[in-house]
Coordinates of N, CA and C in Angstrom, one line a residue:
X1 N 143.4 119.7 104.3 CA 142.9 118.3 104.3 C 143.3 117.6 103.0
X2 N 144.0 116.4 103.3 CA 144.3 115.7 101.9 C 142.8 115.4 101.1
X3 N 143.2 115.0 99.6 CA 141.9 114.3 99.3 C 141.5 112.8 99.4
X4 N 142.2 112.3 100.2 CA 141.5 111.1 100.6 C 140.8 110.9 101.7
X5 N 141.4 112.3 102.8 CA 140.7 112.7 103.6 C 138.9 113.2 103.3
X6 N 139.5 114.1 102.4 CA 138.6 114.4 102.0 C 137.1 113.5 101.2
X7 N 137.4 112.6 100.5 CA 136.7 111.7 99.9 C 135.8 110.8 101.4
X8 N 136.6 110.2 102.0 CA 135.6 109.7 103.2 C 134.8 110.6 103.9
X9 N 135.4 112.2 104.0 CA 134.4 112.2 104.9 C 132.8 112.8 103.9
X10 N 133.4 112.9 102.9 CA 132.1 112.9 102.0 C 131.3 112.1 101.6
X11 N 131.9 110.8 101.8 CA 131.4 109.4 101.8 C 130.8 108.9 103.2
X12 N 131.5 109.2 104.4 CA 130.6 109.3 105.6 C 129.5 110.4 105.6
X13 N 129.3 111.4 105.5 CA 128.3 112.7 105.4 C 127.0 111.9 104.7
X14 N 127.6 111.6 103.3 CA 126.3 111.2 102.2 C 125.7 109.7 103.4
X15 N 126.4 108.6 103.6 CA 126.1 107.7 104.3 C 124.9 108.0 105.2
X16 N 125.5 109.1 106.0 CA 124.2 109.4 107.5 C 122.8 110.1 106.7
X17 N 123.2 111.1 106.1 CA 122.2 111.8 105.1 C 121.0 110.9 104.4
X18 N 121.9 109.7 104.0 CA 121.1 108.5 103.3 C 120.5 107.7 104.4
X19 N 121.2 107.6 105.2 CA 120.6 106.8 106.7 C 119.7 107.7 107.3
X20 N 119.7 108.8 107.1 CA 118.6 109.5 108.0 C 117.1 110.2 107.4
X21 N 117.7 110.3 105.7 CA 116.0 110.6 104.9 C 115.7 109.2 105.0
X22 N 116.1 107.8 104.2 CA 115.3 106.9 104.5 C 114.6 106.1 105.4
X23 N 115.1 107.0 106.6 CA 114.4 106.3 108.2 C 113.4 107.4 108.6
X24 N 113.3 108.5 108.1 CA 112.0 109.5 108.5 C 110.8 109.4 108.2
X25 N 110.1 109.5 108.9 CA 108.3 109.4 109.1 C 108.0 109.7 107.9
X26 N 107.0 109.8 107.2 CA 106.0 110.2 106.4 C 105.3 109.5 105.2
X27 N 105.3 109.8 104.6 CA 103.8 108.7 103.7 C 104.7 108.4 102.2
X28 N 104.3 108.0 101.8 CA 104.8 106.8 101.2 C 104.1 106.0 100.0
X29 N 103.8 105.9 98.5 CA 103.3 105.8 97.3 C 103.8 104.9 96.7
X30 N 103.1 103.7 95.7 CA 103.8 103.3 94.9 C 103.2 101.8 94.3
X31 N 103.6 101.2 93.4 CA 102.9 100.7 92.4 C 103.6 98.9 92.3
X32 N 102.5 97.8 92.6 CA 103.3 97.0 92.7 C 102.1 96.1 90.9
X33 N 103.2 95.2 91.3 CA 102.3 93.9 90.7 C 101.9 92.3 91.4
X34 N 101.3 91.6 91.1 CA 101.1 90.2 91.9 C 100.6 89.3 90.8
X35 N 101.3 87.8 91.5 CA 100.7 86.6 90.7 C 100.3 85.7 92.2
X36 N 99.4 84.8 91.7 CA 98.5 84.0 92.9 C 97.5 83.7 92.2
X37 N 97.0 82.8 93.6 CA 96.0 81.9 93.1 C 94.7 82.5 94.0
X38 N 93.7 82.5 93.2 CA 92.5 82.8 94.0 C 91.3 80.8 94.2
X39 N 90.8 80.9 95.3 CA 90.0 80.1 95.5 C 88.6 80.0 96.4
X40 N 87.6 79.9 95.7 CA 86.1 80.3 96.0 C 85.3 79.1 96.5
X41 N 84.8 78.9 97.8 CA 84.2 77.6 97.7 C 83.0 77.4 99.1
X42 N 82.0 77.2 98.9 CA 81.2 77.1 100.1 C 81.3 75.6 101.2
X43 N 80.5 75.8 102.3 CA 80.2 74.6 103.1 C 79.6 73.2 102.4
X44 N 78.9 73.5 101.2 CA 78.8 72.3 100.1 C 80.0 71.6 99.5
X45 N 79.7 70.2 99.5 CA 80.8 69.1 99.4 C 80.6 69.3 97.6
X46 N 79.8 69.9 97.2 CA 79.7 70.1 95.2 C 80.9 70.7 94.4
X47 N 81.3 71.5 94.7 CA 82.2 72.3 94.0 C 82.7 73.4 94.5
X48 N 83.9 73.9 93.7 CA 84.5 75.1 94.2 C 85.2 75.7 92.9
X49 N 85.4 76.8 92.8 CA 86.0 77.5 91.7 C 86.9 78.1 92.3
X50 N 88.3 78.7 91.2 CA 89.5 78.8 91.4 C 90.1 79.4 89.6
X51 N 91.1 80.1 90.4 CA 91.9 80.6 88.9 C 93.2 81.4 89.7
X52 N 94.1 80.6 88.4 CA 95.6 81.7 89.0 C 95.8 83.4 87.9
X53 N 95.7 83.8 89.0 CA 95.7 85.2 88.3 C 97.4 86.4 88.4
X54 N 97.2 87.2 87.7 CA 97.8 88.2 87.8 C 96.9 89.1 88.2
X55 N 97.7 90.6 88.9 CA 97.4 91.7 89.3 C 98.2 93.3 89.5
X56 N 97.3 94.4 88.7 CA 98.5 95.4 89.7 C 97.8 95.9 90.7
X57 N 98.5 96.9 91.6 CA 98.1 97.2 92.9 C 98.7 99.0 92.7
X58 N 98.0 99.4 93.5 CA 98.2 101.1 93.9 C 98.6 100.5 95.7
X59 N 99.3 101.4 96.0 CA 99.9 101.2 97.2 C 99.9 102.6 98.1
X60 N 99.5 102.9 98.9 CA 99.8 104.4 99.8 C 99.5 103.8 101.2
X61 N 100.8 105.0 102.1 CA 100.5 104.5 103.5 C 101.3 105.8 104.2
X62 N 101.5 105.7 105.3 CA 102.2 106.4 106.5 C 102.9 105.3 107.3
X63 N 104.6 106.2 107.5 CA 105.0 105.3 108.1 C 106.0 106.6 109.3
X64 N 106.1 105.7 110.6 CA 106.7 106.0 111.5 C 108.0 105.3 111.9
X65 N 108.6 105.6 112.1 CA 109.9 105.0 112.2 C 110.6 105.2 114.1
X66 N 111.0 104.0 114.3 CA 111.3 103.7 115.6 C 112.3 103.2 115.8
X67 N 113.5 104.0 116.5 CA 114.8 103.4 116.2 C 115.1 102.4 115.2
X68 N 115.4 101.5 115.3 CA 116.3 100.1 114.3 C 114.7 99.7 113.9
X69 N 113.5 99.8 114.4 CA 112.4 99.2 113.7 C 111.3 100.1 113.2
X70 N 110.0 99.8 112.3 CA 109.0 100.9 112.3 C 107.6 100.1 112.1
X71 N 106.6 101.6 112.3 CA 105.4 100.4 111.6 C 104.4 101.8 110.8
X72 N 103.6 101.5 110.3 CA 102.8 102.1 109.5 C 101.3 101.6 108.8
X73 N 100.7 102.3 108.3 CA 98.9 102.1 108.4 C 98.7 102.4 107.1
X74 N 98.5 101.3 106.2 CA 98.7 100.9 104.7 C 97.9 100.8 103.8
X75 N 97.3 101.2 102.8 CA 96.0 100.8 102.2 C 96.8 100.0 100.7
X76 N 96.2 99.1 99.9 CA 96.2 98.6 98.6 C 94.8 98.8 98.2
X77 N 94.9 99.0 96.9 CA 93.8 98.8 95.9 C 94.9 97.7 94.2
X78 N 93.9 96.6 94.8 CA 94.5 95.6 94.1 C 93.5 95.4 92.7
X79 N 94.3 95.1 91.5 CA 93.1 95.1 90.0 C 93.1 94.0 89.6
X80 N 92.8 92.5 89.6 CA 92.8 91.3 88.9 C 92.9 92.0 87.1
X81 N 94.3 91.4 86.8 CA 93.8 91.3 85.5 C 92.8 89.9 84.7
X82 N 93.0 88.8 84.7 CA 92.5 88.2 85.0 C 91.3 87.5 86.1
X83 N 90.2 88.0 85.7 CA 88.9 88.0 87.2 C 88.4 87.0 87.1
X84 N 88.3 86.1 86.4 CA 87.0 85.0 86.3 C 87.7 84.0 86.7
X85 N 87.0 83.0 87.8 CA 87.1 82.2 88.4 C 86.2 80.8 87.4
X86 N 86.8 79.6 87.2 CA 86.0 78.3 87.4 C 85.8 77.5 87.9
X87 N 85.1 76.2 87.6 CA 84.9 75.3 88.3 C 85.1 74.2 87.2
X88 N 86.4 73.5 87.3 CA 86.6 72.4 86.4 C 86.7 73.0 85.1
X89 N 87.3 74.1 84.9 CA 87.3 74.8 83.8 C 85.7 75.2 83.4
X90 N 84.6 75.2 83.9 CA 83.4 75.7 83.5 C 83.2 77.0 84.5
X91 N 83.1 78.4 83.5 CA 82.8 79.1 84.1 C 81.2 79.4 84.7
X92 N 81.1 80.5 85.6 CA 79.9 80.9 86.1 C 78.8 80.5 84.7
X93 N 79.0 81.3 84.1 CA 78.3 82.2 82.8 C 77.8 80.3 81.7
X94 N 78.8 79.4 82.0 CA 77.4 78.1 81.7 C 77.0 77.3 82.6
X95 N 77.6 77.1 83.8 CA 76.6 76.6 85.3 C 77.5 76.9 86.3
X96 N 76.9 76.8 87.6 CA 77.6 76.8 88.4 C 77.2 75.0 89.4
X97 N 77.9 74.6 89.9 CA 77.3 73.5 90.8 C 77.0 74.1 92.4
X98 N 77.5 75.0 92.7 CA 77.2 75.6 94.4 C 77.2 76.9 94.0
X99 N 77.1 77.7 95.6 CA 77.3 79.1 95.7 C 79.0 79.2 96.0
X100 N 79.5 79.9 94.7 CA 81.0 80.2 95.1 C 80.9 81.5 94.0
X101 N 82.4 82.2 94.1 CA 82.5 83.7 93.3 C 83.4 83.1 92.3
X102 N 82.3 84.2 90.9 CA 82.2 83.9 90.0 C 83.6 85.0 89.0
X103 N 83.4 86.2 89.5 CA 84.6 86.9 88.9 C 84.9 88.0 90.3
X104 N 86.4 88.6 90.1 CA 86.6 89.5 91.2 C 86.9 90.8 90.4
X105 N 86.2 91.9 90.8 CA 86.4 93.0 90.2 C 87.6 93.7 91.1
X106 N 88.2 93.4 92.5 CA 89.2 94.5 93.0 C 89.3 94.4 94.0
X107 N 90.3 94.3 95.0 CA 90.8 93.8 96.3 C 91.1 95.0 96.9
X108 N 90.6 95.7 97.9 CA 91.3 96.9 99.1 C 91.6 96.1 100.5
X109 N 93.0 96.6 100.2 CA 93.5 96.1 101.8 C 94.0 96.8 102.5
X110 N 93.3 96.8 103.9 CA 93.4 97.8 105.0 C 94.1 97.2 106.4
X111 N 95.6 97.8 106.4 CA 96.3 97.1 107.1 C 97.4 97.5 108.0
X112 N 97.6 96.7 109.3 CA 98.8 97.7 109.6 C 100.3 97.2 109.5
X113 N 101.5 97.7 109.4 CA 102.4 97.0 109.2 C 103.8 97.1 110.2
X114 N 104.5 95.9 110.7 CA 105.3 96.3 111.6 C 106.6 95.7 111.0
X115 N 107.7 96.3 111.2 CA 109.0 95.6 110.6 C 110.4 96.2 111.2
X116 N 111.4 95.8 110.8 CA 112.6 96.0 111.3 C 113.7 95.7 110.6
X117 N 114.9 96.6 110.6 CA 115.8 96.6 109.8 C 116.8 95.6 109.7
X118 N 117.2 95.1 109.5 CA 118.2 93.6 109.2 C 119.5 94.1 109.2
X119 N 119.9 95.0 108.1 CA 121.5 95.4 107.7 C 121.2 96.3 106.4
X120 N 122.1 97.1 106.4 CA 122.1 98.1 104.7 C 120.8 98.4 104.4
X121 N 120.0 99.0 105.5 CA 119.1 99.2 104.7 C 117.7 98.2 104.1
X122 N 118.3 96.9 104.2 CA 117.1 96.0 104.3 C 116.2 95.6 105.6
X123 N 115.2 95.4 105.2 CA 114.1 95.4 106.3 C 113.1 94.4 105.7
X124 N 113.0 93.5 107.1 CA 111.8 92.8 107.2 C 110.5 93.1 107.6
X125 N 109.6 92.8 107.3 CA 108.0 93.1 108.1 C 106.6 92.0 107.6
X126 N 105.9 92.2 108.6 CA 105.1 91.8 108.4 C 103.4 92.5 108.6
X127 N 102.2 91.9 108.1 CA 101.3 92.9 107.9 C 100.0 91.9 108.7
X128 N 99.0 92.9 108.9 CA 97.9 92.3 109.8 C 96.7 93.4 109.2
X129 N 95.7 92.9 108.7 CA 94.1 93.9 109.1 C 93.4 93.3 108.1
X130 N 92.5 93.9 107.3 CA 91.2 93.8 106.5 C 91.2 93.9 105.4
X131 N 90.9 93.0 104.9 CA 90.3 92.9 103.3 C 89.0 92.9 102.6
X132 N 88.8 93.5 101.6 CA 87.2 93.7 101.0 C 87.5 93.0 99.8
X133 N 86.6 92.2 99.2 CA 87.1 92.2 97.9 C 85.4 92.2 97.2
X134 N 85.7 92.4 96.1 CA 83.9 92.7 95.1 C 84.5 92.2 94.2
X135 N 83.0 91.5 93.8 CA 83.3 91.2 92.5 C 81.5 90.3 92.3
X136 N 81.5 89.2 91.8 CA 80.2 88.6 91.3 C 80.3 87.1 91.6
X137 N 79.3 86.5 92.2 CA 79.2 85.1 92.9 C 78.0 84.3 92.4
X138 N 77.9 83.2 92.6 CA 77.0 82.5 92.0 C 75.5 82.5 93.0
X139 N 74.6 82.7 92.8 CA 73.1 82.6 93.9 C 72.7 81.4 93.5
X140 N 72.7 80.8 92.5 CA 72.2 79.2 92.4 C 72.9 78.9 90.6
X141 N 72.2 78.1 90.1 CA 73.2 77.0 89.4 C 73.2 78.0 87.9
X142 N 72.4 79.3 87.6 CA 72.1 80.0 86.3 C 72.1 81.7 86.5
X143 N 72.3 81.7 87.9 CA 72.3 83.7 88.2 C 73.9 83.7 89.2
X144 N 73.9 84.9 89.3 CA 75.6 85.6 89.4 C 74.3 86.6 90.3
X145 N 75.3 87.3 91.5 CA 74.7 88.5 91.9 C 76.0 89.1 92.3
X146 N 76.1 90.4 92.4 CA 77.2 91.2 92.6 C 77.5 91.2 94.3
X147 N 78.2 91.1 94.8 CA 78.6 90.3 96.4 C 80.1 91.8 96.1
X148 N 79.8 91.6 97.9 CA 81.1 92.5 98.6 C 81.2 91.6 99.2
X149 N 82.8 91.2 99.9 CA 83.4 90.0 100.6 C 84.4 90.5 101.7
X150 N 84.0 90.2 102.8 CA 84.7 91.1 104.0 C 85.7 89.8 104.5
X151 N 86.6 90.1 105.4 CA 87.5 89.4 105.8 C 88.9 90.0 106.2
X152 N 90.1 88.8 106.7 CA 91.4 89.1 107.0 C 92.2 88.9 106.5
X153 N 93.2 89.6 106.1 CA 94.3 89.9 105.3 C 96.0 90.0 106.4
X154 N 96.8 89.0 105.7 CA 97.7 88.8 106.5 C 99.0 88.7 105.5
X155 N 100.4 89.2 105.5 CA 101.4 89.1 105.2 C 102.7 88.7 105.9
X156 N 103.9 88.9 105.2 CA 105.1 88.7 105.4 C 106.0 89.2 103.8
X157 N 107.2 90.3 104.2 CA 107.7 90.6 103.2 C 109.3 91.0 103.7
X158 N 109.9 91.6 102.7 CA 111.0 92.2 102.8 C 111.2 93.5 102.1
X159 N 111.9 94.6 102.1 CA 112.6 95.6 101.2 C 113.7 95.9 101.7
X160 N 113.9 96.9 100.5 CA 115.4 97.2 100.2 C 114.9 98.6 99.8
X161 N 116.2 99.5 100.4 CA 116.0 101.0 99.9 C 117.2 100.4 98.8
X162 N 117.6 101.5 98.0 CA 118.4 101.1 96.9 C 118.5 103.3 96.7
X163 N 118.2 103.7 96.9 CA 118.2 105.0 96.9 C 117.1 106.0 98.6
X164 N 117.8 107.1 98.3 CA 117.3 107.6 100.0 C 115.8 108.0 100.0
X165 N 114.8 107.4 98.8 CA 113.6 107.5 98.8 C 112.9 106.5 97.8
X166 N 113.4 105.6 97.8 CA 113.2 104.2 97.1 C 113.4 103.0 97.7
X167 N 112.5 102.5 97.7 CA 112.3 101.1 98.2 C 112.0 100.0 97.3
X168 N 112.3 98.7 97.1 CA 111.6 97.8 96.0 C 111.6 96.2 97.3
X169 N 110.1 96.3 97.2 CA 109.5 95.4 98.1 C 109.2 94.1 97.3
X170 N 109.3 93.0 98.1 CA 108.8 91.6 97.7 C 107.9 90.8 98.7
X171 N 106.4 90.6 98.9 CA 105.8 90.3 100.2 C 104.9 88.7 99.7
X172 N 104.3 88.0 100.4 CA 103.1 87.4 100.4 C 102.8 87.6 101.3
X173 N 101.0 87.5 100.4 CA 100.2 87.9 101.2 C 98.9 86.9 101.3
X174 N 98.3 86.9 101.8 CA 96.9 85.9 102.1 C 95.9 86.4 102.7
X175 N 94.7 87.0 101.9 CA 93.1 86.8 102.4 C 92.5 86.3 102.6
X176 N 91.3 85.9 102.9 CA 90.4 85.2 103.8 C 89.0 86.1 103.9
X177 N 88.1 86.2 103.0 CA 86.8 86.5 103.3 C 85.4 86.2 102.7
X178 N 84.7 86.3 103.7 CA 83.3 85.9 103.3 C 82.3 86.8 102.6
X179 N 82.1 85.8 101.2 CA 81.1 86.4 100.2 C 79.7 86.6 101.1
X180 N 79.0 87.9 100.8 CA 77.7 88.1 101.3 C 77.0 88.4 99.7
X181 N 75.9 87.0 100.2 CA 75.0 87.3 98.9 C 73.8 87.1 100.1
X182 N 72.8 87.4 99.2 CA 71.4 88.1 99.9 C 70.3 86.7 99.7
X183 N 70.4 86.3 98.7 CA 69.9 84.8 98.4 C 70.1 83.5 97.4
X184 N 70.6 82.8 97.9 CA 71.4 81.8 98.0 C 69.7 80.7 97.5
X185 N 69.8 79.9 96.2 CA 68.8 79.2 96.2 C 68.9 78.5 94.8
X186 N 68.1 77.3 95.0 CA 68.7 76.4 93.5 C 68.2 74.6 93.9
X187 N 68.2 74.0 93.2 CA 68.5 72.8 93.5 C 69.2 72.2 94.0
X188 N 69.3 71.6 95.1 CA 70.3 71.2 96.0 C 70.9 72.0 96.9
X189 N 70.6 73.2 97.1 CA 70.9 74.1 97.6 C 70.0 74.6 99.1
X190 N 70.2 74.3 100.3 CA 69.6 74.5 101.0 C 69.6 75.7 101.7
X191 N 68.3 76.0 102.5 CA 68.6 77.4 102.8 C 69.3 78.2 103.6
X192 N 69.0 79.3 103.8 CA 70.2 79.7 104.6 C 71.6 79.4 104.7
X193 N 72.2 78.4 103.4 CA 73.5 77.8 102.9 C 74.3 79.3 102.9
X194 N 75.4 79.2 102.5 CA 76.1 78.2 102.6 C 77.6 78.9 102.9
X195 N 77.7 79.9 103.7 CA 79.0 80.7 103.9 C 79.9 80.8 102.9
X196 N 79.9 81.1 101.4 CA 80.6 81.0 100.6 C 81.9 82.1 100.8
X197 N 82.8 81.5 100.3 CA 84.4 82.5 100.6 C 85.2 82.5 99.7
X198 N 85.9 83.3 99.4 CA 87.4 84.0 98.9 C 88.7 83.3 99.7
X199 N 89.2 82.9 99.3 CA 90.8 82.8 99.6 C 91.7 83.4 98.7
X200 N 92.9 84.0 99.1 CA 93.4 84.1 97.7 C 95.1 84.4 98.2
X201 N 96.4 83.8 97.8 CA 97.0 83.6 97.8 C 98.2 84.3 96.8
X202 N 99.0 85.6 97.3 CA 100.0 86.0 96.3 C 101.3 86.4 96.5
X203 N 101.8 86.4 95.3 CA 103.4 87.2 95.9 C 103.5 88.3 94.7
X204 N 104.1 89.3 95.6 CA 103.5 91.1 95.0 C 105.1 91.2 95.3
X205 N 105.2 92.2 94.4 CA 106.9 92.6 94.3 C 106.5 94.3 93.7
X206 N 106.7 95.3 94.4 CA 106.5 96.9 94.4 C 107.8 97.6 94.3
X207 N 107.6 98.7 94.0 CA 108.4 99.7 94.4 C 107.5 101.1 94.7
X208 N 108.0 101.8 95.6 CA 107.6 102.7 96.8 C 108.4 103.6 97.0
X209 N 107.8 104.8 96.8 CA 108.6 105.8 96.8 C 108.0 106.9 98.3
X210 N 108.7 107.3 99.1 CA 108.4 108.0 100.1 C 108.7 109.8 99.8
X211 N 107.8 110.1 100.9 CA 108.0 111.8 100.1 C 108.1 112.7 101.7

């Protein structure tokens, strides 16, 4: 066999080799970061708090792979570096004007994901399930109480393998959940008020390594 023969077909071999570890099932690790905007605000026409933050994230999942497409069942643990939210540049800590969330201690998102391959290796997907986020929210116009925030969490992203166990992902993503605080009370503040919520808005760029 000449060696130019020989070069392709070592160049085809690695090809499929490479095409076939990076399409195999199994779980999957890895470390992103994110910038976005968080926004906090109840059924009161008074105010709302907001801040654009950074974040890093811990990433792990399981993934199944199905011909040309796949999907998989994904968890985040997201870290605000930046947590404190205001209102008109006034934070919690000198008033608040309504019940909205005052700092976010950490975002877990529980989710599943479905996608498909485009060409070379690149792949589109998108994401669907549950978000928790904790952190501390306002009870009336001079107390903070510590709140867990349940809700839905939705995306849309892309990757690229770049090696046969490397991925470097780029997604947005959007939550949606409601602060539960236990009592809600203040001046102007009526009772039983006021469904206070989390929004929060980002774009996360990872890399993921599968094993």
């Amino acid at each position: 066999m000449s060696i130019g023969s020989k070069i392709v077909t070592l160049s085809a071999a690695f090809a499929f080799m490479t095409s076939a570890v990076s399409a195999e099932d199994g779980y999957y690790a890895g470390l992103g970061l994110s910038i976005g905007h968080m926004l906090s605000k109840s059924d009161l026409p008074s105010g709302a708090s907001a801040d654009d933050y950074s974040s890093g994230t811990l990433i792990g999942g399981y993934r199944k792979q199905a011909d040309k497409g796949f999907w998989a069942l994904e968890a985040q643990l997201e870290f605000p570096l930046n947590d404190e939210l205001t209102s008109a540049g006034v934070p919690c800590s000198v008033g608040a004007t309504t019940a909205y969330g005052c700092e976010v201690d950490g975002v877990l998102r529980l989710r599943g994901v479905y996608g498909h391959e485009i060409q070379n290796g690149l792949e589109a997907y998108a994401t669907a399930g549950f978000v928790i986020i904790s952190g501390d929210a306002a009870s009336s116009a001079t107390t903070t109480d510590s709140t867990v925030a349940g809700g839905f969490s939705i995306g849309v992203g892309m990757q690229k393998a770049f090696t046969p166990t490397l991925k470097l992902r780029g997604e947005l993503n959007h939550d949606m959940a409601t602060i539960g605080l236990s009592d809600i009370s203040g001046p102007g503040i009526p009772a039983n008020c006021c469904d206070p919520s989390f929004v929060f808005t980002s774009l996360q760029i990872s890399l993921v390594k599968s094993f």
